PDB file of C-alpha atoms in Angstrom:
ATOM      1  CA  UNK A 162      29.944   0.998 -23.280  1.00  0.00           C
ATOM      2  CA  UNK A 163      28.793   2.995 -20.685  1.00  0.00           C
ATOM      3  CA  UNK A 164      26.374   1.875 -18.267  1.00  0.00           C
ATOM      4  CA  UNK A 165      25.136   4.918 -15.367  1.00  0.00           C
ATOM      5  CA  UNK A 166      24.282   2.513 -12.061  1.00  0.00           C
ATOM      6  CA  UNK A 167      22.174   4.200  -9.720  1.00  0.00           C
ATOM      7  CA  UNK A 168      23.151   2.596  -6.273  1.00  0.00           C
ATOM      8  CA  UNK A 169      20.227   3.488  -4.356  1.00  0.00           C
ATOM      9  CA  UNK A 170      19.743   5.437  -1.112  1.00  0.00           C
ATOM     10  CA  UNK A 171      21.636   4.568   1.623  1.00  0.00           C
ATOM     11  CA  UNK A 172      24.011   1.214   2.100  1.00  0.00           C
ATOM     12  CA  UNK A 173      25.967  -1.614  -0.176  1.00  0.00           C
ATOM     13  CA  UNK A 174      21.630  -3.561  -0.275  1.00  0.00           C
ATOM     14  CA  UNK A 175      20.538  -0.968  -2.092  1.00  0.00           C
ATOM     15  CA  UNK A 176      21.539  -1.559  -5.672  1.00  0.00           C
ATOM     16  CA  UNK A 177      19.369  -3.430  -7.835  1.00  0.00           C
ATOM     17  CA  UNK A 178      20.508  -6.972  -9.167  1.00  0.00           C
ATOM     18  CA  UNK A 179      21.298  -5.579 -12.388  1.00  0.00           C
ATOM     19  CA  UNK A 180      23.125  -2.832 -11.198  1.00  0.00           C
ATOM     20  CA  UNK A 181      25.259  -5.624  -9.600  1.00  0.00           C
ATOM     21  CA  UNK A 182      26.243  -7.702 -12.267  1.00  0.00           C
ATOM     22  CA  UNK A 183      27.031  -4.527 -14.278  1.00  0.00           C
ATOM     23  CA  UNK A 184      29.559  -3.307 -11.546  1.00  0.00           C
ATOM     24  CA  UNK A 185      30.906  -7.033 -11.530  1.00  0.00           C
ATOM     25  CA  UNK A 186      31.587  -7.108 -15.724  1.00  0.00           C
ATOM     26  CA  UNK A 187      32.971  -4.031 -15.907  1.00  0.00           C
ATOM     27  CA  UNK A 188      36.488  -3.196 -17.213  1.00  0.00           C
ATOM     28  CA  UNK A 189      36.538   0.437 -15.084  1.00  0.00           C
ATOM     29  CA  UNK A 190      34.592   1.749 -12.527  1.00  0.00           C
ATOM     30  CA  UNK A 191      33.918   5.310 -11.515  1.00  0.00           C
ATOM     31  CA  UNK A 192      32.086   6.538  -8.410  1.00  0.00           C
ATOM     32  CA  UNK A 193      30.791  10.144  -8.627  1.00  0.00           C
ATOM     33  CA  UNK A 194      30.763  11.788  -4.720  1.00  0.00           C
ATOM     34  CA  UNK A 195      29.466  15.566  -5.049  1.00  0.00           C
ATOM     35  CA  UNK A 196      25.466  15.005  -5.873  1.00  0.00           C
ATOM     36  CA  UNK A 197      24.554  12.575  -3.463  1.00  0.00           C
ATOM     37  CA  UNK A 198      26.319   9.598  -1.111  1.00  0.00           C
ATOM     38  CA  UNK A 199      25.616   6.130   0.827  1.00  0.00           C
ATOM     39  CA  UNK A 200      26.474   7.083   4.349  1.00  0.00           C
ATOM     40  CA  UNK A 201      25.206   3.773   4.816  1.00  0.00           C
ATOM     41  CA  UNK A 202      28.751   2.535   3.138  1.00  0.00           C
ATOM     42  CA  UNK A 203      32.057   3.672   1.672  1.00  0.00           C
ATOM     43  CA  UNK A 204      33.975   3.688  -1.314  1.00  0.00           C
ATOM     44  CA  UNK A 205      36.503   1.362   0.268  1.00  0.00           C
ATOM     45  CA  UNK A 206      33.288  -1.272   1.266  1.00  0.00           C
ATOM     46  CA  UNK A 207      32.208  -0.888  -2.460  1.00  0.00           C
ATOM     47  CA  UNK A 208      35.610  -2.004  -3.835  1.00  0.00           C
ATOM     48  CA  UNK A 209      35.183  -5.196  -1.464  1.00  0.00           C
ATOM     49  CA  UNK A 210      32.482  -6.006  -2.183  1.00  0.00           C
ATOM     50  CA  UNK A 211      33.200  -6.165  -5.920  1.00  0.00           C
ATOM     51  CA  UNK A 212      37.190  -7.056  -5.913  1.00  0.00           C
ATOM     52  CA  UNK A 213      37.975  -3.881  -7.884  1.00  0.00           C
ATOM     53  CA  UNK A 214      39.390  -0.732  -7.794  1.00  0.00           C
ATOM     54  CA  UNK A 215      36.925   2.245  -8.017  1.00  0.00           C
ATOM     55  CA  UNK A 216      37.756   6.095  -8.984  1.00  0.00           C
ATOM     56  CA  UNK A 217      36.172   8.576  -7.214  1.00  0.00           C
ATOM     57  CA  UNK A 218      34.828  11.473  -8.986  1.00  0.00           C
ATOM     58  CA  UNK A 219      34.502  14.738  -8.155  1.00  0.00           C
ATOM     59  CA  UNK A 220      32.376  17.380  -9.610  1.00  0.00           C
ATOM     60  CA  UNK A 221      35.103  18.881 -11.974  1.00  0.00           C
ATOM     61  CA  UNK A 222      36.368  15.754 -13.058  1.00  0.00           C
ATOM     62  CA  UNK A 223      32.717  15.086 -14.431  1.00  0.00           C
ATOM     63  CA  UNK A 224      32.110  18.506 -15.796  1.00  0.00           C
ATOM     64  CA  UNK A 225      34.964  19.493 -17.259  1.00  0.00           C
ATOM     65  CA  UNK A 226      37.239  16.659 -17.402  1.00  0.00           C
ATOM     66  CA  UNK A 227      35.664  13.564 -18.553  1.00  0.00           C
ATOM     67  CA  UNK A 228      37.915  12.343 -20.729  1.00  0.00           C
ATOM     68  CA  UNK A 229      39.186   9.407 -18.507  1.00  0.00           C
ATOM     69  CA  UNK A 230      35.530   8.227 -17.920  1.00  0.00           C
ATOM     70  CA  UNK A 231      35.149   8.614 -22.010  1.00  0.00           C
ATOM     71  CA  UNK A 232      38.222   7.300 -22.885  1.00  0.00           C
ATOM     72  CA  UNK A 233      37.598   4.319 -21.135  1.00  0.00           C
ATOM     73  CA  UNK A 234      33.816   3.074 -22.508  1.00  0.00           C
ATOM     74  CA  UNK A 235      35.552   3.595 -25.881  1.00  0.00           C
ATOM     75  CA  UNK A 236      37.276   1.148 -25.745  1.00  0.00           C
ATOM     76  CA  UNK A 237      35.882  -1.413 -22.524  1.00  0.00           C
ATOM     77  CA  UNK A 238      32.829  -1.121 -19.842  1.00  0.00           C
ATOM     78  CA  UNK A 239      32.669   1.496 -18.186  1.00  0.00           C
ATOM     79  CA  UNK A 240      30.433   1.471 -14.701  1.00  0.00           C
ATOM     80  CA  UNK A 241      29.682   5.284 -13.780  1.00  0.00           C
ATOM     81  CA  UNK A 242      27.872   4.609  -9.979  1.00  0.00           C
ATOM     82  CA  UNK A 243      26.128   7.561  -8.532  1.00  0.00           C
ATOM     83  CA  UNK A 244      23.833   7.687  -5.265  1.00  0.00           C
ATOM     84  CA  UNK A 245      19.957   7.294  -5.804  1.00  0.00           C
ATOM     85  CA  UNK A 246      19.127   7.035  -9.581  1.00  0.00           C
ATOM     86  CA  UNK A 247      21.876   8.277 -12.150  1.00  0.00           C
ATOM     87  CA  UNK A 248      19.617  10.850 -14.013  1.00  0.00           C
ATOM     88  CA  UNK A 249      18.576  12.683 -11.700  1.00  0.00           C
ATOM     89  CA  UNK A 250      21.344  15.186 -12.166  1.00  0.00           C
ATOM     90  CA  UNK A 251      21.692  17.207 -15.408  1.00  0.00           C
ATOM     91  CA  UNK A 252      25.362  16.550 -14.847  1.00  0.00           C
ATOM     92  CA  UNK A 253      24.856  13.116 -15.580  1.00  0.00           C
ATOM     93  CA  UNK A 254      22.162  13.791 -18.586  1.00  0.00           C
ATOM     94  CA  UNK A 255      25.128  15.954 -19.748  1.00  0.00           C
ATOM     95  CA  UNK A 256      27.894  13.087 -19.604  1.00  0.00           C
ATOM     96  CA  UNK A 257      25.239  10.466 -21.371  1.00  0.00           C
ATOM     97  CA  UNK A 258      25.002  12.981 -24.124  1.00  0.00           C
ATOM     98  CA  UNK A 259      29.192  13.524 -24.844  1.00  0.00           C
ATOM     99  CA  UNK A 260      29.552   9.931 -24.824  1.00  0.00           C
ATOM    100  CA  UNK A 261      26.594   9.648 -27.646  1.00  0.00           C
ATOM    101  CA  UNK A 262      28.162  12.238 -29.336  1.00  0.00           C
ATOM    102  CA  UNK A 263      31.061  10.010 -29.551  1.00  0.00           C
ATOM    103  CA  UNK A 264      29.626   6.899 -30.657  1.00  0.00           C
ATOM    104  CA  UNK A 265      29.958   5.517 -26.934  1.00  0.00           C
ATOM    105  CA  UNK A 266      26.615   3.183 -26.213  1.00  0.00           C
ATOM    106  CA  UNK A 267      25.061   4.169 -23.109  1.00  0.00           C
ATOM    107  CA  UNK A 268      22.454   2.422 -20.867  1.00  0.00           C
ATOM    108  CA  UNK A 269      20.849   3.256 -17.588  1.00  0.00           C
ATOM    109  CA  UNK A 270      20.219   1.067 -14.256  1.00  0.00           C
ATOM    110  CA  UNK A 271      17.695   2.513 -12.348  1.00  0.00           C
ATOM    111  CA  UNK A 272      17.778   2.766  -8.847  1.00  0.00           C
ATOM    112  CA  UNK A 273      15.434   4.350  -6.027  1.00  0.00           C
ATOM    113  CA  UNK A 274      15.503   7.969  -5.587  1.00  0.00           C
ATOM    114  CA  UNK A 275      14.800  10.418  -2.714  1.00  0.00           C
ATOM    115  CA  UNK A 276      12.366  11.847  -5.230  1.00  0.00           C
ATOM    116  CA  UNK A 277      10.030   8.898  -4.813  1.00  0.00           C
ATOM    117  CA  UNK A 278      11.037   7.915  -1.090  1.00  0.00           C
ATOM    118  CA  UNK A 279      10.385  11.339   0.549  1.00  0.00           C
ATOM    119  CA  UNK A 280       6.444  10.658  -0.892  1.00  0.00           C
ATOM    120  CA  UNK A 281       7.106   7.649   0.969  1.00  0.00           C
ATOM    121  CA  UNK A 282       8.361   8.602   4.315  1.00  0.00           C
ATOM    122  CA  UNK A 283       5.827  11.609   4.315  1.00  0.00           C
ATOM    123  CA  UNK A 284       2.673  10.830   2.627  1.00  0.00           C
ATOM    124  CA  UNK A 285       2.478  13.410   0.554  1.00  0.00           C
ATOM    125  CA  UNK A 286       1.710  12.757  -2.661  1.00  0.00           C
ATOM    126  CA  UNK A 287       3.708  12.895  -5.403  1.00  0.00           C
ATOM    127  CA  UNK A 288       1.815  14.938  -7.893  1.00  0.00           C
ATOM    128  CA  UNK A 289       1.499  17.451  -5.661  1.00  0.00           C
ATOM    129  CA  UNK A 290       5.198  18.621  -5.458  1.00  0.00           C
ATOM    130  CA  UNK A 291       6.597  21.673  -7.791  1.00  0.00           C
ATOM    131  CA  UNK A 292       9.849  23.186  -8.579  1.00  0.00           C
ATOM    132  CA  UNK A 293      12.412  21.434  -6.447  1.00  0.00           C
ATOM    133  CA  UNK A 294      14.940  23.831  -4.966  1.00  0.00           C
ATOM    134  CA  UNK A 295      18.669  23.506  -3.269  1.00  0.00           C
ATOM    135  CA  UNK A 296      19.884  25.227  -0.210  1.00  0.00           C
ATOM    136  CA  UNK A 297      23.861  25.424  -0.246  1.00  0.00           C
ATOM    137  CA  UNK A 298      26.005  27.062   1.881  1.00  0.00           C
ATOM    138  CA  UNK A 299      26.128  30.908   1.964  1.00  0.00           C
ATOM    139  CA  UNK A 300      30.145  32.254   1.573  1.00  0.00           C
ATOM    140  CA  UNK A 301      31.365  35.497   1.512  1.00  0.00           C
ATOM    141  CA  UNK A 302      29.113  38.098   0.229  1.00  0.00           C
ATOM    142  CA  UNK A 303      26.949  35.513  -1.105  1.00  0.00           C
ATOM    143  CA  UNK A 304      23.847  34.116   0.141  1.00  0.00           C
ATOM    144  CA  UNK A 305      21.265  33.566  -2.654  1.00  0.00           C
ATOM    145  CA  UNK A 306      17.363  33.802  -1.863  1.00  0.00           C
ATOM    146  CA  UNK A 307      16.625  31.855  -4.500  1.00  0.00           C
ATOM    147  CA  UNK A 308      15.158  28.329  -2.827  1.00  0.00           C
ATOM    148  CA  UNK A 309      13.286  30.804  -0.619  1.00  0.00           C
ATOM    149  CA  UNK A 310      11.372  32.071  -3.783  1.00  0.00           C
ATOM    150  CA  UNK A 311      10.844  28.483  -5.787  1.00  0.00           C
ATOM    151  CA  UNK A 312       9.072  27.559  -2.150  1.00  0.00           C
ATOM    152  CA  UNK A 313       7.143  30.907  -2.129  1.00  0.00           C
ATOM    153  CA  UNK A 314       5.813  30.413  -5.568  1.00  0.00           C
ATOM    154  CA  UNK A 315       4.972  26.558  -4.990  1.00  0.00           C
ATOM    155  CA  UNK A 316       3.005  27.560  -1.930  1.00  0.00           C
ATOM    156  CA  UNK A 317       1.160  30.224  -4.567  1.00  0.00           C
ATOM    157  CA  UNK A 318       0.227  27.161  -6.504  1.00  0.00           C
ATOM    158  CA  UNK A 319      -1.098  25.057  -3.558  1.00  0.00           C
ATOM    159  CA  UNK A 320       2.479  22.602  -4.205  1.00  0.00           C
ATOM    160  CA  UNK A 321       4.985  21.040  -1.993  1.00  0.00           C
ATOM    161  CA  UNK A 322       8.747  21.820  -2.339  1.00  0.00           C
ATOM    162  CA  UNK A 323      11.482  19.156  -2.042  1.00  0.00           C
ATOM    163  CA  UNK A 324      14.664  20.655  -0.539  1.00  0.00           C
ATOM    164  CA  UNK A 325      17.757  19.146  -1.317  1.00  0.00           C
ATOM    165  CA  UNK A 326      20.230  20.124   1.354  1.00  0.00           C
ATOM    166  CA  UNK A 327      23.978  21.376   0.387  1.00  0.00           C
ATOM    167  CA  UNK A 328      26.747  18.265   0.347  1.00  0.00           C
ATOM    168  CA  UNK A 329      30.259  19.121   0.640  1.00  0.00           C
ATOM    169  CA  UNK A 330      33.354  17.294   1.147  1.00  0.00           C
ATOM    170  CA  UNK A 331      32.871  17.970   5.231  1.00  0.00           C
ATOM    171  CA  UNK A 332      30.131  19.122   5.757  1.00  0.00           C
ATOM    172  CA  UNK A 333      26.464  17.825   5.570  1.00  0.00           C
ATOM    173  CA  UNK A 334      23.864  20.225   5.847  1.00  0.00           C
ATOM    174  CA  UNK A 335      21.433  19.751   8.090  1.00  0.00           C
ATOM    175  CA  UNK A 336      17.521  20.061   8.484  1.00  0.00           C
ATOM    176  CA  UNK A 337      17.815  22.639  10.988  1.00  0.00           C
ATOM    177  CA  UNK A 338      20.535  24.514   9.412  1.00  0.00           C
ATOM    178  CA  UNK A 339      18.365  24.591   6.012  1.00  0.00           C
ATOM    179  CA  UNK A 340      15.753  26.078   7.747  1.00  0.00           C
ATOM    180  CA  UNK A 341      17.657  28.437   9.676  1.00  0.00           C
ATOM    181  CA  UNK A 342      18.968  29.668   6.334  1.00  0.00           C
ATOM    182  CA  UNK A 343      15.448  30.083   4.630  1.00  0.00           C
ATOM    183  CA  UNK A 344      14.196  31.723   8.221  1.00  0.00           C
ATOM    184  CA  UNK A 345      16.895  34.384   7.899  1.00  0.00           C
ATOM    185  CA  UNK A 346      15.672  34.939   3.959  1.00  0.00           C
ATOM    186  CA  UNK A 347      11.987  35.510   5.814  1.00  0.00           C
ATOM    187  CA  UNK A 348      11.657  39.430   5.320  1.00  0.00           C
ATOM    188  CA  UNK A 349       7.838  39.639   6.351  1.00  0.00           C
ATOM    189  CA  UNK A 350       4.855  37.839   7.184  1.00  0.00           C
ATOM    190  CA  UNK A 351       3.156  37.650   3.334  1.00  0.00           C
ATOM    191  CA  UNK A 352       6.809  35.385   2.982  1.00  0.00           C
ATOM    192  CA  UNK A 353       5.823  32.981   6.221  1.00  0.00           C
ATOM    193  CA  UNK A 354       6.555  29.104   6.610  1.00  0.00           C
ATOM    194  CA  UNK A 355       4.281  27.225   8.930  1.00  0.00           C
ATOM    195  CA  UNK A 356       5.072  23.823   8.413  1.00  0.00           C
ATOM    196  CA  UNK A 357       8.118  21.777   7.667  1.00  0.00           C
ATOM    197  CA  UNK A 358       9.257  18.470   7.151  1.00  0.00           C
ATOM    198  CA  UNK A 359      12.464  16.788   8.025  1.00  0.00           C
ATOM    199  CA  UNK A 360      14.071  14.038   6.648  1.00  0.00           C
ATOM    200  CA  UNK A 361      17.191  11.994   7.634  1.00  0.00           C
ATOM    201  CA  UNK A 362      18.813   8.444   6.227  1.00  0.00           C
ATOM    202  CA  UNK A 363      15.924   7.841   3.869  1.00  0.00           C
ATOM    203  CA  UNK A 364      16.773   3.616   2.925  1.00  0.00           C
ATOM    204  CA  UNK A 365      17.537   3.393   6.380  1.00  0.00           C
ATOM    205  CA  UNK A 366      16.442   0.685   9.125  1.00  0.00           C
ATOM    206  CA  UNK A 367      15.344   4.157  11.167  1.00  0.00           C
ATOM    207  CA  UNK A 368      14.652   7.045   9.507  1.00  0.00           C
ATOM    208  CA  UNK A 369      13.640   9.874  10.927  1.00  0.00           C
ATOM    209  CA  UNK A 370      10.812  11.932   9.770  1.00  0.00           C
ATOM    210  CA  UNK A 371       9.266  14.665  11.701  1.00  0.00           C
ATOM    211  CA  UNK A 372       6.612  17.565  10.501  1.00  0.00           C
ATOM    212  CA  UNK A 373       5.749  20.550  12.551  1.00  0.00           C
ATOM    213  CA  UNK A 374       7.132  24.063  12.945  1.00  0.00           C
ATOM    214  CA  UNK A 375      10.613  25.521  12.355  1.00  0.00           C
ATOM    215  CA  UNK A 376      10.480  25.881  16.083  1.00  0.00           C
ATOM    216  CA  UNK A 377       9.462  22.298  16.850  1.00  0.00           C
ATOM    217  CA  UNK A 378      12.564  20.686  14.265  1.00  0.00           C
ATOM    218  CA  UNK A 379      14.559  22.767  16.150  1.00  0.00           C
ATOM    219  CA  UNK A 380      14.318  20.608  19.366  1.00  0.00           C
ATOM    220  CA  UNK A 381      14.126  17.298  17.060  1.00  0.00           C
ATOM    221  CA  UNK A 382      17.401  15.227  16.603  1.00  0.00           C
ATOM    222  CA  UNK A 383      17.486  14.069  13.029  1.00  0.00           C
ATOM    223  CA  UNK A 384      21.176  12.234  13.611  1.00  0.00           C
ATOM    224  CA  UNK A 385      23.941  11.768  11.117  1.00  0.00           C
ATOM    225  CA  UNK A 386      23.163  12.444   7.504  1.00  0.00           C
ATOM    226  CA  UNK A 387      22.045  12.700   4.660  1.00  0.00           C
ATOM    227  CA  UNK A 388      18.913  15.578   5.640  1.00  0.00           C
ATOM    228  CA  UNK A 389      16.067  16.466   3.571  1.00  0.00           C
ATOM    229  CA  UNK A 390      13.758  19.171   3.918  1.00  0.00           C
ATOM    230  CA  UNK A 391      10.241  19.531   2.366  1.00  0.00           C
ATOM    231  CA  UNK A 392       7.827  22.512   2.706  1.00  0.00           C
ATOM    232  CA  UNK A 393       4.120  21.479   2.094  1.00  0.00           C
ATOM    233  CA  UNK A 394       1.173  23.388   0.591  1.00  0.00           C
ATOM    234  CA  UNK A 395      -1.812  22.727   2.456  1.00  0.00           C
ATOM    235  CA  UNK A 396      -2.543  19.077   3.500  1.00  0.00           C
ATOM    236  CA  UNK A 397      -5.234  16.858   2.032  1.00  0.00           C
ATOM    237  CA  UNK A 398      -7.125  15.273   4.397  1.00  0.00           C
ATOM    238  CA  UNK A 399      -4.885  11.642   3.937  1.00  0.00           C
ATOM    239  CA  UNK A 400      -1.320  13.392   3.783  1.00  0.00           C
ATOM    240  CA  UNK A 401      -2.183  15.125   7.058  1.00  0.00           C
ATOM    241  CA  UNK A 402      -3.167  12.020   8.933  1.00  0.00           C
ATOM    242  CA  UNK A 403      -0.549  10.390   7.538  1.00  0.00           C
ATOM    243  CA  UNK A 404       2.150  13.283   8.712  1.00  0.00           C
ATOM    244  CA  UNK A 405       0.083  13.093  12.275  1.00  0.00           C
ATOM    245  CA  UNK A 406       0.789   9.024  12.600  1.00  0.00           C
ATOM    246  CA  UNK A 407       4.430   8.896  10.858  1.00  0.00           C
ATOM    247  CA  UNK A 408       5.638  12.115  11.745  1.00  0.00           C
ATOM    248  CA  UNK A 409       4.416  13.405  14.976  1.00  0.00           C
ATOM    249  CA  UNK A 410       2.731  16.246  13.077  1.00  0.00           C
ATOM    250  CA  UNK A 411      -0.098  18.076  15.504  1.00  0.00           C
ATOM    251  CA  UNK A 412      -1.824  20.456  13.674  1.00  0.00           C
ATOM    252  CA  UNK A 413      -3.018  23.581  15.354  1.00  0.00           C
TER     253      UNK A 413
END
């Protein structure tokens, strides 16, 4: 058996009661730490809290080397935790569909997403939003302007644009470095941004969530991570009123 455990979006509270007593009758326990992570918490917090040890997974060891996660819901239970809600990431979809292929049963705890808690935090509605797009890191000769063109052709369609923000090992992007990235991408003024909004520790006592120009989130501290940006289309009537009380948004 193996059961995908979405652990919610920020600290060891987070996880649903089911998730719990999955994590508690399992035989192995794998923690995945490369699409999304409780800064709330740590892996060595986790394996307190449940009296067992838990493997941490990296990106290659679920894409290309599964086989110990496989292996082991052969034969036992097999708890595969991820941040948020488990299938949200193809990666996962993909790993649910090699264990079927195996004859491995499967089953999925829910938990809450940054999908559904950035409508939340922002007021703006859900149905509004389009493609989703990720801003990673540029390297060496390579800095892609693709998230600046799923936001240009959401704005086209009168839709928002949720922004994950790159996660690395050290490193934690930031609001304002995502939308210094997407400002350099800018090449003219038919390509302009006017509004933003910035998101930090969503399932937090205090997140932070501010709206307003790249200029203005410039000057805002958003704090430790985890960031996420969100460009909106234009604002009905209840999402900007919303933004103004909850986000300090002052429209011109």
């Amino acid at each position: 058996m193996l059961t995908f455990i979405g652990l919610g979006l920020y600290d060891l509270d987070d996880i649903s009661l089911k998730g719990q007593n999955a994590i508690i009758e399992a035989d192995a326990v794998f923690l995945e730490s490369y699409t999304s992570i409780l800064t709330g918490t740590s892996p060595a917090e986790l394996e307190k809290r449940y009296g067992k040890p838990i493997k941490i997974l990296k990106r290659q060891d679920v894409e290309q080397h599964p086989e110990p996660i496989l292996d082991a819901a052969k034969t036992g239970k097999v708890a595969f935790l991820t941040g948020g809600d488990p299938m949200v990431s193809t990666t996962h979809a993909d790993l649910r569909i090699r264990a079927k292929n195996l004859g491995i049963e499967t089953r999925i705890i829910h938990g809450s997403s940054i999908v559904s808690a950035v409508c939340g935090l922002s007021g703006l509605q859900n149905y509004r939003f389009g493609k989703s797009c990720s801003i990673p890191y540029p390297a060496k000769n390579w800095f892609p302007r693709t998230p600046l063109d799923t936001i240009l052709s959401n704005l086209i369609q009168n839709l928002h644009t949720l922004v994950y923000l790159d996660i690395q090992e050290t490193a934690f992007m930031s609001v304002q470095e995502g939308i210094g990235i997407l400002e350099q991408l800018i090449t003219g003024d038919s390509e302009k941004i006017s509004l933003y909004v910035g998101i930090a520790r969503a399932g937090s006592e205090n997140p932070v969530v501010a709206a307003g120009t790249s200029e203005k989130l410039k000057d805002v501290n958003f704090g430790p991570p985890l960031h996420i940006l969100i460009v909106p289309a234009t604002l009905h009537d209840i999402e900007q009123e919303y933004l103004t009380l909850f986000a300090g948004y002052a429209p011109a």
